[in-house]
PDB file of C-alpha atoms and ligand atoms in Angstrom:
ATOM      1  CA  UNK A 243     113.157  99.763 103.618  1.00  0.00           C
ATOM      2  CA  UNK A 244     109.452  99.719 104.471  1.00  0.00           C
ATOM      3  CA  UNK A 245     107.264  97.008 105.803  1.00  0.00           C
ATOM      4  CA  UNK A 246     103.308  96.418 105.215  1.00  0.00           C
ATOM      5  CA  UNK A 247     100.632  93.875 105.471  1.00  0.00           C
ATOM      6  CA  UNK A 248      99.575  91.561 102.987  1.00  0.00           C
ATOM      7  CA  UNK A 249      96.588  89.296 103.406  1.00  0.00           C
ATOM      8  CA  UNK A 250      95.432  86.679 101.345  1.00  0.00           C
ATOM      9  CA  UNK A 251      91.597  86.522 101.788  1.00  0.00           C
ATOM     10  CA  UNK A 252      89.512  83.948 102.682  1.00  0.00           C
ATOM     11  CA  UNK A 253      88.191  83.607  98.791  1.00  0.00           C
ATOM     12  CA  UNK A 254      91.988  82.859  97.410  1.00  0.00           C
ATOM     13  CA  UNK A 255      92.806  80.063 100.272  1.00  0.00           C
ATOM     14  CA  UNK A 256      89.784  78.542  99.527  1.00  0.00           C
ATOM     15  CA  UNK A 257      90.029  78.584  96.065  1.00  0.00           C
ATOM     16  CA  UNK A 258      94.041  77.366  96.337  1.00  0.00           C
ATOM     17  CA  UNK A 259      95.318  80.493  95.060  1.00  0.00           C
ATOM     18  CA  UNK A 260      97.414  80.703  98.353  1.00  0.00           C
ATOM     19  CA  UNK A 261     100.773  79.126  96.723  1.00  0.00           C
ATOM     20  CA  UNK A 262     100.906  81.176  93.438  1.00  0.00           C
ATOM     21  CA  UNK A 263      99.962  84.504  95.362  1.00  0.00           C
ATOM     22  CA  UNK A 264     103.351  83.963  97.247  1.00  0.00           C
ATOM     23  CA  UNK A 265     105.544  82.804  94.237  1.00  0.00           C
ATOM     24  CA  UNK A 266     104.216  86.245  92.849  1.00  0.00           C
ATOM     25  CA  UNK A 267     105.244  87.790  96.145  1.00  0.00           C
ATOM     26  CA  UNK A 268     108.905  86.656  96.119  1.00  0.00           C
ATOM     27  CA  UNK A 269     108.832  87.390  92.359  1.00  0.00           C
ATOM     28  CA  UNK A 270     108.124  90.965  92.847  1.00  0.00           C
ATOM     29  CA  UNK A 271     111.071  91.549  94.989  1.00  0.00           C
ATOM     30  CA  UNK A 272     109.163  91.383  98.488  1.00  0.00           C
ATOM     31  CA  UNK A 273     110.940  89.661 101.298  1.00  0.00           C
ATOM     32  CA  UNK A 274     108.254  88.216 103.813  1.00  0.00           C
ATOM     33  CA  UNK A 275     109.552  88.973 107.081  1.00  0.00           C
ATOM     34  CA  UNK A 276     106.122  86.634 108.880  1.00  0.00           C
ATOM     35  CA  UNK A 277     103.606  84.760 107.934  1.00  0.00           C
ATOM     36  CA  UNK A 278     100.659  83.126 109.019  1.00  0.00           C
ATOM     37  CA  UNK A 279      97.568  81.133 108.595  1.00  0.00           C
ATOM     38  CA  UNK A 280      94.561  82.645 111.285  1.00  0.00           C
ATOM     39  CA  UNK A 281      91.013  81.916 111.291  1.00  0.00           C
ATOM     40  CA  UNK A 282      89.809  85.078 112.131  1.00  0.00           C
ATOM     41  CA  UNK A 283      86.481  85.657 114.294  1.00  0.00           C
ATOM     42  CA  UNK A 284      83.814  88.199 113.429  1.00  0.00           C
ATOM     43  CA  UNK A 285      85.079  90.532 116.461  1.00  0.00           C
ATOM     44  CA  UNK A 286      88.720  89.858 115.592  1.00  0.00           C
ATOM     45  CA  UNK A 287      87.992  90.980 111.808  1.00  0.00           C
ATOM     46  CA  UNK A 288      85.645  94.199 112.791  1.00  0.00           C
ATOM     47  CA  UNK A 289      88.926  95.266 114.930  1.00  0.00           C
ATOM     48  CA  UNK A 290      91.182  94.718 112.039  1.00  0.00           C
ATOM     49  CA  UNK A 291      88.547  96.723 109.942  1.00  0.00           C
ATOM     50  CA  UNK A 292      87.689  99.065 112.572  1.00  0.00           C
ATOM     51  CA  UNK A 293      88.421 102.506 110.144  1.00  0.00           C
ATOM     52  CA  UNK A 294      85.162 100.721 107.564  1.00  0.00           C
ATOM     53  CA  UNK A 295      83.028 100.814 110.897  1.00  0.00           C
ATOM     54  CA  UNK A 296      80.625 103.016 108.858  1.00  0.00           C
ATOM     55  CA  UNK A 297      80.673 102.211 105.753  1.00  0.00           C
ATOM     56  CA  UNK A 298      77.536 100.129 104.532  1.00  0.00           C
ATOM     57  CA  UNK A 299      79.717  96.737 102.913  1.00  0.00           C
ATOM     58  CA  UNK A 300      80.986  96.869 106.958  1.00  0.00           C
ATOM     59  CA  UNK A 301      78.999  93.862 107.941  1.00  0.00           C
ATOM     60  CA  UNK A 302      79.323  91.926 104.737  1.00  0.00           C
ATOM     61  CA  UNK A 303      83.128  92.524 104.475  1.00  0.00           C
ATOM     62  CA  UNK A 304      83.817  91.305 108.308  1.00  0.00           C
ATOM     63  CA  UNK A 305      81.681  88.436 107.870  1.00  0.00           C
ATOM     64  CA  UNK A 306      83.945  87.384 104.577  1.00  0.00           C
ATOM     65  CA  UNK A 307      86.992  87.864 106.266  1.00  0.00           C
ATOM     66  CA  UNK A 308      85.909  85.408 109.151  1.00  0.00           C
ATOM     67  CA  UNK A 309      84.318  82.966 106.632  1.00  0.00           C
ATOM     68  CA  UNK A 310      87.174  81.004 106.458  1.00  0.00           C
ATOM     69  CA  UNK A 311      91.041  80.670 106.803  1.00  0.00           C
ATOM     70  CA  UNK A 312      93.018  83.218 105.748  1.00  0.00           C
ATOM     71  CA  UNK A 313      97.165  83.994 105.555  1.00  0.00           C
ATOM     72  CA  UNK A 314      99.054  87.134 106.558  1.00  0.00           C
ATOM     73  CA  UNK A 315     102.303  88.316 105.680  1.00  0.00           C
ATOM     74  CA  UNK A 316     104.896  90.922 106.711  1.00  0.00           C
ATOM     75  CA  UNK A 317     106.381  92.086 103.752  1.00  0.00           C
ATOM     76  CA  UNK A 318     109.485  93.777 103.071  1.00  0.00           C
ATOM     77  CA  UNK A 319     110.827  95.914 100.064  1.00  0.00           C
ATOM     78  CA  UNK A 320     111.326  99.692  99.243  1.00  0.00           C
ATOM     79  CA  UNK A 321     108.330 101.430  99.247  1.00  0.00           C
ATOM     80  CA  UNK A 322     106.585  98.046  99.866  1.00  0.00           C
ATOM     81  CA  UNK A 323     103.410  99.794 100.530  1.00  0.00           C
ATOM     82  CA  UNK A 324     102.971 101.914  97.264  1.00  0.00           C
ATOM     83  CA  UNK A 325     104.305  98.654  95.719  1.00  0.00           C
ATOM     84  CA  UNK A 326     102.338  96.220  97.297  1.00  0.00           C
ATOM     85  CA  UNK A 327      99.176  97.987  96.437  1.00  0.00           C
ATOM     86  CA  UNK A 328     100.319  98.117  93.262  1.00  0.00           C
ATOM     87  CA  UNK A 329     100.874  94.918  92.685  1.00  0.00           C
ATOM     88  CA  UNK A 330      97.263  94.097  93.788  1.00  0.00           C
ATOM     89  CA  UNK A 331      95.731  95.907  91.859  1.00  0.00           C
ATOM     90  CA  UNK A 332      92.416  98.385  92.229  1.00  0.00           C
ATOM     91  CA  UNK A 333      89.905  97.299  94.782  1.00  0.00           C
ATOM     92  CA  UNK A 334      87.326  96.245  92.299  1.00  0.00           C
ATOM     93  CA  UNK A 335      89.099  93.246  90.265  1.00  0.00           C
ATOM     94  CA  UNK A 336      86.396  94.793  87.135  1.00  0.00           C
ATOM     95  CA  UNK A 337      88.582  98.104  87.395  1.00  0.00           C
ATOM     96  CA  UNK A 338      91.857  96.315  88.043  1.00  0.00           C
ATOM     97  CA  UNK A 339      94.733  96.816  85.228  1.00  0.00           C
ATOM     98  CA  UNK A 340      95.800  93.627  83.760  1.00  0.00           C
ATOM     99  CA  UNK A 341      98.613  91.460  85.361  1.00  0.00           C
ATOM    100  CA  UNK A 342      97.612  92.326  88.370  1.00  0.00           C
ATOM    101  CA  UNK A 343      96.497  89.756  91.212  1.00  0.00           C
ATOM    102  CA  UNK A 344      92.816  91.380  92.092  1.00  0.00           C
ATOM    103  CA  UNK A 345      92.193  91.499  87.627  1.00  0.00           C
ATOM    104  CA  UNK A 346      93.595  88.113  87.892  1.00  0.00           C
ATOM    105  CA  UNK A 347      92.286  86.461  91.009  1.00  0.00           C
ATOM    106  CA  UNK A 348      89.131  88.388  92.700  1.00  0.00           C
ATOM    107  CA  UNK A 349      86.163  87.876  91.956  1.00  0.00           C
ATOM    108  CA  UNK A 350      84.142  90.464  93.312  1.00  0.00           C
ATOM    109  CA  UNK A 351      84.386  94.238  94.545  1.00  0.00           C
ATOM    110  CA  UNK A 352      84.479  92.197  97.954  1.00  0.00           C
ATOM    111  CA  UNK A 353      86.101  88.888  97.223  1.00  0.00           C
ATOM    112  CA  UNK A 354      89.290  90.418  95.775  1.00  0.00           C
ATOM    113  CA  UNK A 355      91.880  87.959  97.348  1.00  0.00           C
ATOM    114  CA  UNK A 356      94.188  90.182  98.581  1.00  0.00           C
ATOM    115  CA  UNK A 357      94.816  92.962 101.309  1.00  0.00           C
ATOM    116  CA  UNK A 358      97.424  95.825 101.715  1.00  0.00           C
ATOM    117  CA  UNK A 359      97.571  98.555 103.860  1.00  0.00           C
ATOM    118  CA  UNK A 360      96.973 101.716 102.703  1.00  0.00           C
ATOM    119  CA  UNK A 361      99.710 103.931 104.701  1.00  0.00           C
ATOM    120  CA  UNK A 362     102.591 103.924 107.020  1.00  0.00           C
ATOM    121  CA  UNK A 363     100.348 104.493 109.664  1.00  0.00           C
ATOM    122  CA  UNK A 364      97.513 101.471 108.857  1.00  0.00           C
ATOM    123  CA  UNK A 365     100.933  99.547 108.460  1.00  0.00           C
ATOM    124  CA  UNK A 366     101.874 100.047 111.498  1.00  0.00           C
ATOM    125  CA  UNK A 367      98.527  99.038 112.995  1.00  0.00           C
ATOM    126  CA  UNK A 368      97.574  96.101 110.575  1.00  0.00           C
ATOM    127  CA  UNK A 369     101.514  94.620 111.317  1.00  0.00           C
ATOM    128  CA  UNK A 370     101.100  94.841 115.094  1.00  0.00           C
ATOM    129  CA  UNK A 371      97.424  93.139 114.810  1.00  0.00           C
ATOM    130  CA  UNK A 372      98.954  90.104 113.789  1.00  0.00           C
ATOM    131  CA  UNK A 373     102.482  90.175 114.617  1.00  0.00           C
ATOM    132  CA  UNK A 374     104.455  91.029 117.745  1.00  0.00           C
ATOM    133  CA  UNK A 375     107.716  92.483 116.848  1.00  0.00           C
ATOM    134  CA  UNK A 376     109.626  89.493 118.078  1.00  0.00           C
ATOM    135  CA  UNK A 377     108.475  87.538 115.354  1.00  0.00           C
ATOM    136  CA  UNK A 378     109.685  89.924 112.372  1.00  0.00           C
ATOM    137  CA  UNK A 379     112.964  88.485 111.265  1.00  0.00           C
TER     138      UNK A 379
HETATM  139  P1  GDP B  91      91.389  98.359  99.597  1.00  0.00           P
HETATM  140  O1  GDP B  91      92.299  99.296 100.357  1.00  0.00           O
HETATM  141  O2  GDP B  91      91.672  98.345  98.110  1.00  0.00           O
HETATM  142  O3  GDP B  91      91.363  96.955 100.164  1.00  0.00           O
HETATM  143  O4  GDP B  91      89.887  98.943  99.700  1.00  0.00           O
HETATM  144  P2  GDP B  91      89.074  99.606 100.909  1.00  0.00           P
HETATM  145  O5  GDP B  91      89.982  99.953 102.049  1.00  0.00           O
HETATM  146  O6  GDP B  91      88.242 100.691 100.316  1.00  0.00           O
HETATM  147  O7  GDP B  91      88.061  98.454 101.362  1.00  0.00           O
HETATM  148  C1  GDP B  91      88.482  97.388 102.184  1.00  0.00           C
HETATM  149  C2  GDP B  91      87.886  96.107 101.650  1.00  0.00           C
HETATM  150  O8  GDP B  91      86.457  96.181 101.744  1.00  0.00           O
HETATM  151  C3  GDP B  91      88.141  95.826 100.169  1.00  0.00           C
HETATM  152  O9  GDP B  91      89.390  95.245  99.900  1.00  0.00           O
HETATM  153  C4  GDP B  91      86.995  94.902  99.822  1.00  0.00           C
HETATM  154  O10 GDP B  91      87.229  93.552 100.276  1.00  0.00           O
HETATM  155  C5  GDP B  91      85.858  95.499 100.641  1.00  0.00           C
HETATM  156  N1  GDP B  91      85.072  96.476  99.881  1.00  0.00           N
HETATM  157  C6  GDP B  91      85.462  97.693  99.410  1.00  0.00           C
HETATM  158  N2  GDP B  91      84.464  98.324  98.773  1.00  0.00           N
HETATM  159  C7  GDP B  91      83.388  97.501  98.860  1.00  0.00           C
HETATM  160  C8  GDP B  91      82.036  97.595  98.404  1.00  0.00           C
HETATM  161  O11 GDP B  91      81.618  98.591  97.789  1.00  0.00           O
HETATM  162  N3  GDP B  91      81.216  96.525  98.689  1.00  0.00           N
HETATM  163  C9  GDP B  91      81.647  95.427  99.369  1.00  0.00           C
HETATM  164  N4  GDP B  91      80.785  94.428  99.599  1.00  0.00           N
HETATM  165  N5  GDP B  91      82.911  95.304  99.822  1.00  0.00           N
HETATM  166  C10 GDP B  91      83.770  96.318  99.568  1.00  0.00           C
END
């Protein structure tokens, strides 16, 4: 079993995506272990992006992710990071493979509704972010 973070962005709450990103969750075999809704602050989403400090969409991708509520999950399944990724979809929704969320839901190369770490490692940092491990059933 592995464990990663999902996010839904501040682009699918707002838009009311939040409900059918889940069903798809639970339909793709993921158990969610956590979840929450945070409002993330600018600082609070430049730590979570720290590893993008240099990359030129840095400022415009932090202030996204603190533009509004968003929802994180601890999911759960074999492989559940390869999958998970997967799942979502390439980061640009325009490159994205069809029946998957970011072709389906995002919107732009930024605005692509959903997160997923990348690694065992980022999942490891991205889960203990948000979580503390007393709250991963
Ligand atoms: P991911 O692992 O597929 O989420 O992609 P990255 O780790 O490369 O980028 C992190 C996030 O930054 C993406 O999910 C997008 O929200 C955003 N992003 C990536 N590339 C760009 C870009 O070229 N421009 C802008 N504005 N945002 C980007």
């Amino acid at each position: 079993m592995e464990r990663t973070l999902a996010i839904i962005k501040p682009d699918a709450v707002g838009r009311g995506l939040a409900g059918r990103i889940i069903s798809r969750i639970e339909t793709e075999g993921f158990d969610i272990r956590a979840m929450r809704m945070v409002r993330l602050s600018k600082t609070e989403a430049e730590g979570f992006y720290y590893v993008h400090r240099e990359r030129p969409f840095f400022a415009s991708l932090t202030e996204f992710m603190s533009s509004g509520p968003a929802i994180v999950i601890a999911l759960e399944a074999p492989n559940a990071i390869r999958n998970w990724r997967d799942v979502m979809g390439a980061t640009d929704p325009a490159k994205a493979d069809e029946g998957t969320i970011r072709k389906q839901f995002g919107s732009s190369i930024e605005k692509n509704a959903t997160h997923g770490s990348d690694a065992p490692e980022t999942a490891a940092f991205e889960l203990g972010y948000f979580f503390p491990g007393i709250d991963l059933v």
